[in-house]
mmCIF file of C-alpha atoms and ligand atoms in Angstrom:
data_model
loop_
_atom_site.group_PDB
_atom_site.id
_atom_site.type_symbol
_atom_site.label_atom_id
_atom_site.label_comp_id
_atom_site.label_asym_id
_atom_site.label_seq_id
_atom_site.Cartn_x
_atom_site.Cartn_y
_atom_site.Cartn_z
ATOM 1 C CA UNK U 116 -9.500 -13.357 15.416
ATOM 2 C CA UNK U 117 -13.232 -13.059 15.928
ATOM 3 C CA UNK U 118 -15.828 -14.746 18.046
ATOM 4 C CA UNK U 119 -18.057 -16.714 15.695
ATOM 5 C CA UNK U 120 -21.127 -15.326 17.445
ATOM 6 C CA UNK U 121 -23.859 -16.941 15.398
ATOM 7 C CA UNK U 122 -26.293 -16.364 18.239
ATOM 8 C CA UNK U 123 -27.827 -13.191 16.808
ATOM 9 C CA UNK U 124 -30.204 -14.682 14.251
ATOM 10 C CA UNK U 125 -32.246 -12.597 11.845
ATOM 11 C CA UNK U 126 -35.502 -11.851 13.632
ATOM 12 C CA UNK U 127 -37.011 -10.300 10.533
ATOM 13 C CA UNK U 128 -38.237 -7.540 12.859
ATOM 14 C CA UNK U 129 -38.724 -4.170 11.140
ATOM 15 C CA UNK U 130 -36.719 -1.315 12.686
ATOM 16 C CA UNK U 131 -39.933 0.518 13.640
ATOM 17 C CA UNK U 132 -40.882 -2.338 16.003
ATOM 18 C CA UNK U 133 -37.756 -1.880 18.072
ATOM 19 C CA UNK U 134 -37.711 -0.639 21.651
ATOM 20 C CA UNK U 135 -37.167 3.173 21.553
ATOM 21 C CA UNK U 136 -35.191 3.037 24.824
ATOM 22 C CA UNK U 137 -32.769 0.466 23.410
ATOM 23 C CA UNK U 138 -32.475 2.438 20.187
ATOM 24 C CA UNK U 139 -31.635 5.626 22.103
ATOM 25 C CA UNK U 140 -29.009 3.853 24.248
ATOM 26 C CA UNK U 141 -27.512 2.295 21.120
ATOM 27 C CA UNK U 142 -27.243 5.680 19.375
ATOM 28 C CA UNK U 143 -25.729 7.208 22.532
ATOM 29 C CA UNK U 144 -22.996 4.538 22.494
ATOM 30 C CA UNK U 145 -22.294 5.291 18.825
ATOM 31 C CA UNK U 146 -22.198 9.043 19.524
ATOM 32 C CA UNK U 147 -19.756 8.401 22.390
ATOM 33 C CA UNK U 148 -17.476 6.562 19.894
ATOM 34 C CA UNK U 149 -17.883 3.211 21.682
ATOM 35 C CA UNK U 150 -17.352 0.114 19.538
ATOM 36 C CA UNK U 151 -20.322 -2.197 19.023
ATOM 37 C CA UNK U 152 -19.300 -5.845 19.453
ATOM 38 C CA UNK U 153 -20.985 -9.025 18.115
ATOM 39 C CA UNK U 154 -22.915 -9.902 21.263
ATOM 40 C CA UNK U 155 -24.107 -6.346 21.978
ATOM 41 C CA UNK U 156 -27.691 -5.368 21.252
ATOM 42 C CA UNK U 157 -28.027 -3.637 17.879
ATOM 43 C CA UNK U 158 -30.965 -2.553 15.729
ATOM 44 C CA UNK U 159 -31.884 -4.996 12.980
ATOM 45 C CA UNK U 160 -31.326 -2.332 10.334
ATOM 46 C CA UNK U 161 -27.766 -1.707 11.615
ATOM 47 C CA UNK U 162 -26.998 -5.435 11.536
ATOM 48 C CA UNK U 163 -28.467 -5.858 8.067
ATOM 49 C CA UNK U 164 -26.700 -2.872 6.595
ATOM 50 C CA UNK U 165 -23.384 -4.104 7.986
ATOM 51 C CA UNK U 166 -23.910 -7.576 6.515
ATOM 52 C CA UNK U 167 -24.731 -5.919 3.183
ATOM 53 C CA UNK U 168 -21.704 -3.642 3.141
ATOM 54 C CA UNK U 169 -19.168 -6.093 4.610
ATOM 55 C CA UNK U 170 -20.252 -8.953 2.337
ATOM 56 C CA UNK U 171 -20.190 -6.734 -0.766
ATOM 57 C CA UNK U 172 -16.727 -5.668 0.326
ATOM 58 C CA UNK U 173 -15.636 -9.314 0.801
ATOM 59 C CA UNK U 174 -17.017 -10.332 -2.604
ATOM 60 C CA UNK U 175 -15.158 -7.389 -4.172
ATOM 61 C CA UNK U 176 -11.851 -8.569 -2.748
ATOM 62 C CA UNK U 177 -12.404 -12.105 -4.036
ATOM 63 C CA UNK U 178 -13.675 -11.144 -7.500
ATOM 64 C CA UNK U 179 -10.969 -8.451 -7.534
ATOM 65 C CA UNK U 180 -8.306 -11.187 -7.627
ATOM 66 C CA UNK U 181 -9.286 -12.008 -11.214
ATOM 67 C CA UNK U 182 -8.230 -8.965 -13.274
ATOM 68 C CA UNK U 183 -4.723 -8.968 -11.785
ATOM 69 C CA UNK U 184 -4.444 -12.748 -11.405
ATOM 70 C CA UNK U 185 -4.758 -12.780 -15.167
ATOM 71 C CA UNK U 186 -1.256 -11.239 -15.426
ATOM 72 C CA UNK U 187 0.720 -13.383 -12.956
ATOM 73 C CA UNK U 188 2.023 -15.706 -15.672
ATOM 74 C CA UNK U 189 2.800 -12.757 -17.969
ATOM 75 C CA UNK U 190 4.570 -10.417 -15.524
ATOM 76 C CA UNK U 191 7.670 -8.956 -17.227
ATOM 77 C CA UNK U 192 10.235 -10.134 -14.619
ATOM 78 C CA UNK U 193 10.581 -12.485 -11.664
ATOM 79 C CA UNK U 194 10.503 -9.499 -9.288
ATOM 80 C CA UNK U 195 7.243 -8.239 -10.791
ATOM 81 C CA UNK U 196 5.762 -11.747 -10.719
ATOM 82 C CA UNK U 197 6.604 -12.220 -7.021
ATOM 83 C CA UNK U 198 5.128 -8.797 -6.132
ATOM 84 C CA UNK U 199 1.935 -9.411 -8.082
ATOM 85 C CA UNK U 200 1.497 -12.926 -6.697
ATOM 86 C CA UNK U 201 1.807 -11.589 -3.152
ATOM 87 C CA UNK U 202 -0.673 -8.792 -3.873
ATOM 88 C CA UNK U 203 -3.304 -11.096 -5.331
ATOM 89 C CA UNK U 204 -2.905 -13.424 -2.332
ATOM 90 C CA UNK U 205 -3.337 -10.433 -0.006
ATOM 91 C CA UNK U 206 -6.673 -9.620 -1.680
ATOM 92 C CA UNK U 207 -7.829 -13.207 -1.087
ATOM 93 C CA UNK U 208 -6.861 -12.816 2.577
ATOM 94 C CA UNK U 209 -8.849 -9.574 2.822
ATOM 95 C CA UNK U 210 -11.898 -11.391 1.513
ATOM 96 C CA UNK U 211 -11.500 -14.002 4.239
ATOM 97 C CA UNK U 212 -11.160 -11.467 7.108
ATOM 98 C CA UNK U 213 -14.245 -9.722 5.785
ATOM 99 C CA UNK U 214 -16.345 -12.886 5.514
ATOM 100 C CA UNK U 215 -15.255 -13.674 9.089
ATOM 101 C CA UNK U 216 -16.335 -10.176 10.205
ATOM 102 C CA UNK U 217 -19.722 -10.632 8.481
ATOM 103 C CA UNK U 218 -20.155 -14.028 10.173
ATOM 104 C CA UNK U 219 -20.032 -12.344 13.573
ATOM 105 C CA UNK U 220 -23.347 -10.713 12.596
ATOM 106 C CA UNK U 221 -25.132 -14.044 12.356
ATOM 107 C CA UNK U 222 -24.893 -15.150 8.751
ATOM 108 C CA UNK U 223 -22.575 -17.851 7.491
ATOM 109 C CA UNK U 224 -19.918 -17.501 4.836
ATOM 110 C CA UNK U 225 -21.703 -20.242 2.847
ATOM 111 C CA UNK U 226 -24.895 -18.138 2.723
ATOM 112 C CA UNK U 227 -22.964 -15.087 1.555
ATOM 113 C CA UNK U 228 -21.028 -16.989 -1.094
ATOM 114 C CA UNK U 229 -24.258 -18.614 -2.311
ATOM 115 C CA UNK U 230 -25.808 -15.147 -2.725
ATOM 116 C CA UNK U 231 -22.816 -14.060 -4.811
ATOM 117 C CA UNK U 232 -22.889 -17.160 -7.010
ATOM 118 C CA UNK U 233 -26.649 -16.810 -7.476
ATOM 119 C CA UNK U 234 -26.061 -13.283 -8.791
ATOM 120 C CA UNK U 235 -27.998 -11.751 -5.861
ATOM 121 C CA UNK U 236 -25.058 -9.919 -4.263
ATOM 122 C CA UNK U 237 -23.150 -6.908 -5.519
ATOM 123 C CA UNK U 238 -19.389 -6.490 -5.723
ATOM 124 C CA UNK U 239 -17.437 -3.398 -6.718
ATOM 125 C CA UNK U 240 -18.145 -2.170 -10.257
ATOM 126 C CA UNK U 241 -14.418 -1.683 -10.897
ATOM 127 C CA UNK U 242 -13.694 -5.396 -11.210
ATOM 128 C CA UNK U 243 -15.876 -5.713 -14.296
ATOM 129 C CA UNK U 244 -13.277 -3.981 -16.475
ATOM 130 C CA UNK U 245 -10.606 -5.912 -18.403
ATOM 131 C CA UNK U 246 -6.815 -5.823 -17.890
ATOM 132 C CA UNK U 247 -5.516 -5.426 -21.429
ATOM 133 C CA UNK U 248 -1.821 -4.670 -20.865
ATOM 134 C CA UNK U 249 0.854 -4.889 -18.156
ATOM 135 C CA UNK U 250 0.338 -1.169 -17.479
ATOM 136 C CA UNK U 251 -3.160 -2.029 -16.217
ATOM 137 C CA UNK U 252 -1.489 -3.779 -13.272
ATOM 138 C CA UNK U 253 0.267 -0.504 -12.439
ATOM 139 C CA UNK U 254 -2.944 1.469 -12.903
ATOM 140 C CA UNK U 255 -4.939 -0.894 -10.662
ATOM 141 C CA UNK U 256 -2.382 -0.659 -7.847
ATOM 142 C CA UNK U 257 -2.113 3.120 -8.136
ATOM 143 C CA UNK U 258 -5.750 4.004 -8.760
ATOM 144 C CA UNK U 259 -7.926 1.111 -7.576
ATOM 145 C CA UNK U 260 -5.960 0.372 -4.417
ATOM 146 C CA UNK U 261 -5.530 4.137 -3.977
ATOM 147 C CA UNK U 262 -9.306 4.600 -4.088
ATOM 148 C CA UNK U 263 -9.797 1.580 -1.822
ATOM 149 C CA UNK U 264 -7.428 3.077 0.802
ATOM 150 C CA UNK U 265 -9.176 6.457 0.668
ATOM 151 C CA UNK U 266 -12.480 4.702 1.357
ATOM 152 C CA UNK U 267 -11.139 2.206 3.896
ATOM 153 C CA UNK U 268 -8.936 4.327 6.182
ATOM 154 C CA UNK U 269 -12.091 5.898 7.694
ATOM 155 C CA UNK U 270 -13.566 2.380 8.015
ATOM 156 C CA UNK U 271 -10.788 1.618 10.558
ATOM 157 C CA UNK U 272 -12.890 3.904 12.823
ATOM 158 C CA UNK U 273 -16.187 2.227 11.900
ATOM 159 C CA UNK U 274 -18.512 1.717 14.877
ATOM 160 C CA UNK U 275 -18.628 -2.080 14.449
ATOM 161 C CA UNK U 276 -15.544 -3.539 16.169
ATOM 162 C CA UNK U 277 -14.791 -6.612 13.994
ATOM 163 C CA UNK U 278 -15.080 -4.604 10.738
ATOM 164 C CA UNK U 279 -12.965 -1.741 12.076
ATOM 165 C CA UNK U 280 -10.239 -4.102 13.303
ATOM 166 C CA UNK U 281 -10.149 -6.068 10.022
ATOM 167 C CA UNK U 282 -9.680 -2.789 8.161
ATOM 168 C CA UNK U 283 -6.451 -1.898 9.995
ATOM 169 C CA UNK U 284 -4.458 -4.750 8.467
ATOM 170 C CA UNK U 285 -6.265 -4.448 5.129
ATOM 171 C CA UNK U 286 -5.262 -0.779 4.855
ATOM 172 C CA UNK U 287 -1.611 -1.510 5.668
ATOM 173 C CA UNK U 288 -1.518 -4.079 2.871
ATOM 174 C CA UNK U 289 -3.436 -1.859 0.427
ATOM 175 C CA UNK U 290 -0.934 0.908 0.968
ATOM 176 C CA UNK U 291 1.887 -1.437 -0.106
ATOM 177 C CA UNK U 292 -0.235 -2.350 -3.153
ATOM 178 C CA UNK U 293 -0.742 1.296 -4.015
ATOM 179 C CA UNK U 294 2.994 1.965 -3.894
ATOM 180 C CA UNK U 295 3.911 -1.063 -6.009
ATOM 181 C CA UNK U 296 1.330 0.047 -8.592
ATOM 182 C CA UNK U 297 2.666 3.593 -8.670
ATOM 183 C CA UNK U 298 6.205 2.252 -9.047
ATOM 184 C CA UNK U 299 5.119 0.229 -12.109
ATOM 185 C CA UNK U 300 3.537 3.385 -13.572
ATOM 186 C CA UNK U 301 6.708 5.352 -12.818
ATOM 187 C CA UNK U 302 8.919 2.752 -14.543
ATOM 188 C CA UNK U 303 6.691 2.742 -17.633
ATOM 189 C CA UNK U 304 6.385 6.531 -17.737
ATOM 190 C CA UNK U 305 10.167 6.912 -17.617
ATOM 191 C CA UNK U 306 10.654 4.126 -20.204
ATOM 192 C CA UNK U 307 10.396 4.033 -23.993
ATOM 193 C CA UNK U 308 7.757 5.963 -25.938
ATOM 194 C CA UNK U 309 5.788 2.711 -26.318
ATOM 195 C CA UNK U 310 5.903 2.078 -22.545
ATOM 196 C CA UNK U 311 4.781 5.627 -21.786
ATOM 197 C CA UNK U 312 1.924 5.233 -24.265
ATOM 198 C CA UNK U 313 0.908 2.006 -22.511
ATOM 199 C CA UNK U 314 0.814 3.800 -19.135
ATOM 200 C CA UNK U 315 -1.249 6.646 -20.637
ATOM 201 C CA UNK U 316 -3.696 4.185 -22.193
ATOM 202 C CA UNK U 317 -4.124 2.415 -18.838
ATOM 203 C CA UNK U 318 -4.828 5.745 -17.086
ATOM 204 C CA UNK U 319 -7.330 6.645 -19.823
ATOM 205 C CA UNK U 320 -9.289 3.422 -19.242
ATOM 206 C CA UNK U 321 -9.089 3.171 -15.417
ATOM 207 C CA UNK U 322 -9.601 6.799 -14.367
ATOM 208 C CA UNK U 323 -13.366 7.095 -14.672
ATOM 209 C CA UNK U 324 -14.181 3.604 -13.348
ATOM 210 C CA UNK U 325 -11.950 4.418 -10.323
ATOM 211 C CA UNK U 326 -14.042 7.510 -9.577
ATOM 212 C CA UNK U 327 -17.186 5.359 -9.757
ATOM 213 C CA UNK U 328 -15.820 3.055 -7.043
ATOM 214 C CA UNK U 329 -16.882 5.639 -4.445
ATOM 215 C CA UNK U 330 -20.537 5.008 -5.280
ATOM 216 C CA UNK U 331 -23.354 7.244 -6.524
ATOM 217 C CA UNK U 332 -23.287 10.980 -5.873
ATOM 218 C CA UNK U 333 -24.503 11.966 -2.404
ATOM 219 C CA UNK U 334 -27.936 12.985 -3.654
ATOM 220 C CA UNK U 335 -28.466 9.456 -5.070
ATOM 221 C CA UNK U 336 -26.863 7.472 -2.245
ATOM 222 C CA UNK U 337 -29.635 5.542 -0.495
ATOM 223 C CA UNK U 338 -27.697 4.242 2.500
ATOM 224 C CA UNK U 339 -25.444 7.167 3.438
ATOM 225 C CA UNK U 340 -27.867 8.888 5.847
ATOM 226 C CA UNK U 341 -28.140 5.780 8.032
ATOM 227 C CA UNK U 342 -24.566 4.622 7.710
ATOM 228 C CA UNK U 343 -23.224 8.070 8.628
ATOM 229 C CA UNK U 344 -25.596 8.358 11.588
ATOM 230 C CA UNK U 345 -24.340 4.937 12.755
ATOM 231 C CA UNK U 346 -20.713 5.913 12.063
ATOM 232 C CA UNK U 347 -20.160 3.001 9.717
ATOM 233 C CA UNK U 348 -19.241 5.532 7.041
ATOM 234 C CA UNK U 349 -17.451 8.680 8.251
ATOM 235 C CA UNK U 350 -17.422 10.604 4.964
ATOM 236 C CA UNK U 351 -19.919 10.813 2.136
ATOM 237 C CA UNK U 352 -19.259 9.222 -1.267
ATOM 238 C CA UNK U 353 -18.618 12.614 -2.905
ATOM 239 C CA UNK U 354 -16.292 13.797 -0.128
ATOM 240 C CA UNK U 355 -14.134 10.683 -0.428
ATOM 241 C CA UNK U 356 -14.142 10.934 -4.223
ATOM 242 C CA UNK U 357 -12.933 14.538 -3.960
ATOM 243 C CA UNK U 358 -10.148 13.571 -1.529
ATOM 244 C CA UNK U 359 -9.055 10.875 -3.974
ATOM 245 C CA UNK U 360 -9.017 13.270 -6.940
ATOM 246 C CA UNK U 361 -7.043 15.850 -4.933
ATOM 247 C CA UNK U 362 -4.438 13.275 -3.900
ATOM 248 C CA UNK U 363 -4.157 11.512 -7.260
ATOM 249 C CA UNK U 364 -4.064 14.294 -9.867
ATOM 250 C CA UNK U 365 -0.644 15.652 -8.749
ATOM 251 C CA UNK U 366 0.690 12.057 -8.713
ATOM 252 C CA UNK U 367 -0.435 11.623 -12.343
ATOM 253 C CA UNK U 368 1.146 14.930 -13.342
ATOM 254 C CA UNK U 369 4.408 13.867 -11.674
ATOM 255 C CA UNK U 370 4.353 10.806 -13.949
ATOM 256 C CA UNK U 371 3.969 13.167 -16.915
ATOM 257 C CA UNK U 372 0.575 11.653 -17.797
ATOM 258 C CA UNK U 373 -2.665 13.378 -18.758
ATOM 259 C CA UNK U 374 -6.040 12.657 -17.224
ATOM 260 C CA UNK U 375 -8.827 11.800 -19.690
ATOM 261 C CA UNK U 376 -10.961 14.683 -18.459
ATOM 262 C CA UNK U 377 -10.848 18.005 -20.358
ATOM 263 C CA UNK U 378 -12.838 19.657 -17.547
ATOM 264 C CA UNK U 379 -10.267 18.799 -14.856
ATOM 265 C CA UNK U 380 -8.983 22.007 -13.286
ATOM 266 C CA UNK U 381 -7.708 23.268 -9.973
ATOM 267 C CA UNK U 382 -9.959 25.706 -8.145
ATOM 268 C CA UNK U 383 -7.476 28.352 -6.991
ATOM 269 C CA UNK U 384 -9.746 29.486 -4.126
ATOM 270 C CA UNK U 385 -10.376 26.076 -2.529
ATOM 271 C CA UNK U 386 -7.298 24.226 -3.802
ATOM 272 C CA UNK U 387 -9.507 21.323 -4.917
ATOM 273 C CA UNK U 388 -9.273 19.667 -8.323
ATOM 274 C CA UNK U 389 -12.660 19.896 -10.019
ATOM 275 C CA UNK U 390 -13.489 16.988 -12.302
ATOM 276 C CA UNK U 391 -15.962 16.650 -15.163
ATOM 277 C CA UNK U 392 -19.314 14.882 -15.071
ATOM 278 C CA UNK U 393 -19.213 11.153 -14.289
ATOM 279 C CA UNK U 394 -21.115 8.952 -16.757
ATOM 280 C CA UNK U 395 -23.606 7.475 -14.294
ATOM 281 C CA UNK U 396 -25.356 5.562 -17.063
ATOM 282 C CA UNK U 397 -22.183 3.476 -17.461
ATOM 283 C CA UNK U 398 -22.087 2.898 -13.670
ATOM 284 C CA UNK U 399 -25.711 1.733 -13.674
ATOM 285 C CA UNK U 400 -25.080 -0.568 -16.632
ATOM 286 C CA UNK U 401 -22.143 -2.226 -14.883
ATOM 287 C CA UNK U 402 -24.156 -2.630 -11.656
ATOM 288 C CA UNK U 403 -26.986 -4.193 -13.639
ATOM 289 C CA UNK U 404 -24.585 -6.906 -14.866
ATOM 290 C CA UNK U 405 -23.786 -5.440 -18.273
ATOM 291 C CA UNK U 406 -20.197 -4.262 -17.841
ATOM 292 C CA UNK U 407 -17.406 -5.496 -20.123
ATOM 293 C CA UNK U 408 -16.515 -8.507 -17.915
ATOM 294 C CA UNK U 409 -19.453 -9.182 -15.520
ATOM 295 C CA UNK U 410 -20.338 -12.520 -17.098
ATOM 296 C CA UNK U 411 -16.726 -13.677 -17.321
ATOM 297 C CA UNK U 412 -16.064 -12.764 -13.659
ATOM 298 C CA UNK U 413 -19.045 -14.774 -12.434
ATOM 299 C CA UNK U 414 -18.229 -17.725 -14.678
ATOM 300 C CA UNK U 415 -14.635 -17.897 -13.411
ATOM 301 C CA UNK U 416 -15.748 -17.493 -9.775
ATOM 302 C CA UNK U 417 -18.386 -20.235 -10.111
ATOM 303 C CA UNK U 418 -15.886 -22.644 -11.662
ATOM 304 C CA UNK U 419 -13.293 -21.891 -8.945
ATOM 305 C CA UNK U 420 -15.945 -22.579 -6.295
ATOM 306 C CA UNK U 421 -16.923 -25.879 -7.914
ATOM 307 C CA UNK U 422 -13.278 -26.903 -8.374
ATOM 308 C CA UNK U 423 -12.692 -26.203 -4.671
ATOM 309 C CA UNK U 424 -15.506 -28.461 -3.449
ATOM 310 C CA UNK U 425 -13.136 -31.342 -2.652
ATOM 311 C CA UNK U 426 -10.854 -29.012 -0.642
ATOM 312 C CA UNK U 427 -13.754 -27.812 1.518
ATOM 313 C CA UNK U 428 -14.989 -31.380 1.978
ATOM 314 C CA UNK U 429 -11.495 -32.611 2.894
ATOM 315 C CA UNK U 430 -11.039 -29.756 5.403
ATOM 316 C CA UNK U 431 -14.389 -30.571 7.034
ATOM 317 C CA UNK U 432 -13.573 -34.299 7.197
ATOM 318 C CA UNK U 433 -10.190 -33.489 8.766
ATOM 319 C CA UNK U 434 -11.822 -31.151 11.333
ATOM 320 C CA UNK U 435 -14.353 -33.883 12.176
ATOM 321 C CA UNK U 436 -11.594 -36.485 12.701
ATOM 322 C CA UNK U 437 -9.581 -34.120 14.900
ATOM 323 C CA UNK U 438 -12.646 -33.385 17.027
ATOM 324 C CA UNK U 439 -13.388 -37.119 17.352
ATOM 325 C CA UNK U 440 -9.771 -37.848 18.351
ATOM 326 C CA UNK U 441 -9.791 -35.021 20.919
ATOM 327 C CA UNK U 442 -13.090 -36.298 22.352
ATOM 328 C CA UNK U 443 -11.668 -39.847 22.599
ATOM 329 C CA UNK U 444 -8.567 -38.557 24.448
ATOM 330 C CA UNK U 445 -10.811 -36.595 26.871
ATOM 331 C CA UNK U 446 -13.001 -39.624 27.601
ATOM 332 C CA UNK U 447 -9.914 -41.826 28.169
ATOM 333 C CA UNK U 448 -8.519 -39.272 30.645
ATOM 334 C CA UNK U 449 -11.749 -39.078 32.699
HETATM 335 N N1 FAQ Y 763 -19.889 -0.936 -7.153
HETATM 336 O O1 FAQ Y 763 -26.279 4.076 -1.001
HETATM 337 P P1 FAQ Y 763 -24.958 3.806 -1.595
HETATM 338 C C1 FAQ Y 763 -10.898 -3.008 -3.271
HETATM 339 C C2 FAQ Y 763 -24.154 0.135 -4.596
HETATM 340 S S1 FAQ Y 763 -12.292 -3.220 -2.357
HETATM 341 C C3 FAQ Y 763 -20.976 -1.715 -6.940
HETATM 342 O O2 FAQ Y 763 -24.014 4.941 -1.741
HETATM 343 P P2 FAQ Y 763 -23.248 2.557 0.398
HETATM 344 C C4 FAQ Y 763 -9.636 -3.706 -2.863
HETATM 345 C C5 FAQ Y 763 -24.344 -0.003 -3.097
HETATM 346 O O3 FAQ Y 763 -23.811 -1.223 -2.651
HETATM 347 C C6 FAQ Y 763 -13.561 -2.317 -3.227
HETATM 348 N N2 FAQ Y 763 -22.029 -1.309 -6.214
HETATM 349 O O4 FAQ Y 763 -24.278 2.575 -0.826
HETATM 350 C C7 FAQ Y 763 -8.985 -4.320 -4.027
HETATM 351 C C8 FAQ Y 763 -25.848 0.096 -2.981
HETATM 352 O O5 FAQ Y 763 -26.439 -1.128 -3.437
HETATM 353 P P3 FAQ Y 763 -27.465 -2.007 -2.521
HETATM 354 C C9 FAQ Y 763 -14.823 -2.438 -2.509
HETATM 355 C C10 FAQ Y 763 -21.952 -0.073 -5.673
HETATM 356 O O6 FAQ Y 763 -23.064 1.150 0.792
HETATM 357 C C11 FAQ Y 763 -8.157 -3.574 -4.830
HETATM 358 C C12 FAQ Y 763 -26.176 1.132 -4.048
HETATM 359 O O7 FAQ Y 763 -25.108 1.108 -4.984
HETATM 360 N N3 FAQ Y 763 -14.818 -1.569 -1.357
HETATM 361 O O8 FAQ Y 763 -10.984 -2.318 -4.209
HETATM 362 C C13 FAQ Y 763 -20.863 0.768 -5.840
HETATM 363 O O9 FAQ Y 763 -23.645 3.533 1.443
HETATM 364 C C14 FAQ Y 763 -7.539 -4.154 -5.934
HETATM 365 C C15 FAQ Y 763 -26.390 2.521 -3.479
HETATM 366 O O10 FAQ Y 763 -25.141 3.106 -3.033
HETATM 367 C C16 FAQ Y 763 -15.826 -1.594 -0.452
HETATM 368 O O11 FAQ Y 763 -16.744 -2.387 -0.574
HETATM 369 C C17 FAQ Y 763 -19.795 0.303 -6.622
HETATM 370 N N4 FAQ Y 763 -18.703 1.035 -6.855
HETATM 371 O O12 FAQ Y 763 -21.875 3.115 -0.249
HETATM 372 C C18 FAQ Y 763 -9.215 -5.649 -4.305
HETATM 373 C C19 FAQ Y 763 -15.675 -0.651 0.702
HETATM 374 N N5 FAQ Y 763 -21.100 1.924 -5.185
HETATM 375 O O13 FAQ Y 763 -26.621 -2.648 -1.447
HETATM 376 C C20 FAQ Y 763 -8.589 -6.236 -5.409
HETATM 377 C C21 FAQ Y 763 -16.829 -0.718 1.662
HETATM 378 C C22 FAQ Y 763 -22.327 1.808 -4.640
HETATM 379 O O14 FAQ Y 763 -28.475 -1.057 -1.961
HETATM 380 C C23 FAQ Y 763 -7.737 -5.497 -6.211
HETATM 381 N N6 FAQ Y 763 -18.048 -0.217 1.093
HETATM 382 N N7 FAQ Y 763 -22.843 0.621 -4.947
HETATM 383 O O15 FAQ Y 763 -28.010 -3.042 -3.456
HETATM 384 C C24 FAQ Y 763 -18.428 1.086 1.116
HETATM 385 O O16 FAQ Y 763 -17.705 1.938 1.599
HETATM 386 C C25 FAQ Y 763 -19.775 1.433 0.581
HETATM 387 O O17 FAQ Y 763 -20.539 0.256 0.504
HETATM 388 C C26 FAQ Y 763 -19.755 2.147 -0.808
HETATM 389 C C27 FAQ Y 763 -21.202 2.395 -1.247
HETATM 390 C C28 FAQ Y 763 -19.023 3.472 -0.710
HETATM 391 C C29 FAQ Y 763 -19.070 1.267 -1.865
#
């Protein structure tokens, strides 16, 4: 899918030391909506910010398999189990495309995974919340995948080619996930009083963390100025959050559910749904490693990585043998 162009090593050069002519030509290409490809010249800061964002995104997909994976054995029917299994596998696949896209920028997947396991890399705050009932699987599909799509559709037009192309397939799959989640919520909301209460409880717990997925408010976002100038991000965090709220509130009302926000109201002039104040102290706590499940997520991920050591070693040994056999055949033919 991608060239594994590991020929663009980190020069450690600060952005200020870069050739102004090259910088101007680079920005002109971005402004002309050209895609930047792995072997093209790019400013160090652009390369580093992409590695940061793409690897955080990849880690999120991989850690994000845990809250839902937790329910595969407890899904209420074979149909639900098959759907959930496929969804969780899709998220694993997204992680792999994204690691591959990050590798084209000159860092290896091993380095990125090591950073995650060492606790030096971020992943999305949302995956540090627990899945307490089956309705949480519906709420994740509807809200978390819904928020992910809102954020990722514009990334299909990101200036960096490999990231933009990876996002096209990811978004198609996320949109299936969103619909299967909404369908679970619909079934529960139209079910018994206990099922409806379960759906309401899931919405109560997942609503605010879903809004936090879009990142800090624009005034506190440190990277947005650069990433918007470079057309990595096309919309600000607050703009995407607002689009998500506008799309999701009517869906929740259609389910007959209430949002856990007494301040939520539709502005008749603009048509937008205004939401109450987000608890940024909770967001900061989760980012600092003190969310309800941060420790558990890292423990499970570390164990899975250790348990997979023999698979990686076997795959490498097999690749080595194949290469040796192919070399022997070539020599014999010469
Ligand atoms: N959680 O200056 P900004 C999914 C960090 S995939 C944790 O605004 P930026 C699919 C940010 O990294 C979900 N950290 O940063 C799925 C930065 O930290 P740093 C993941 C967050 O990059 C569904 C600092 O705060 N999606 O759900 C969060 O311009 C179901 C300052 O923030 C992506 O990664 C957060 N919520 O904007 C899987 C999409 N927000 O690096 C399984 C791509 C911010 O300086 C099941 N990423 N931070 O240490 C993006 O679009 C952007 O990176 C943002 C943040 C919008 C997340």
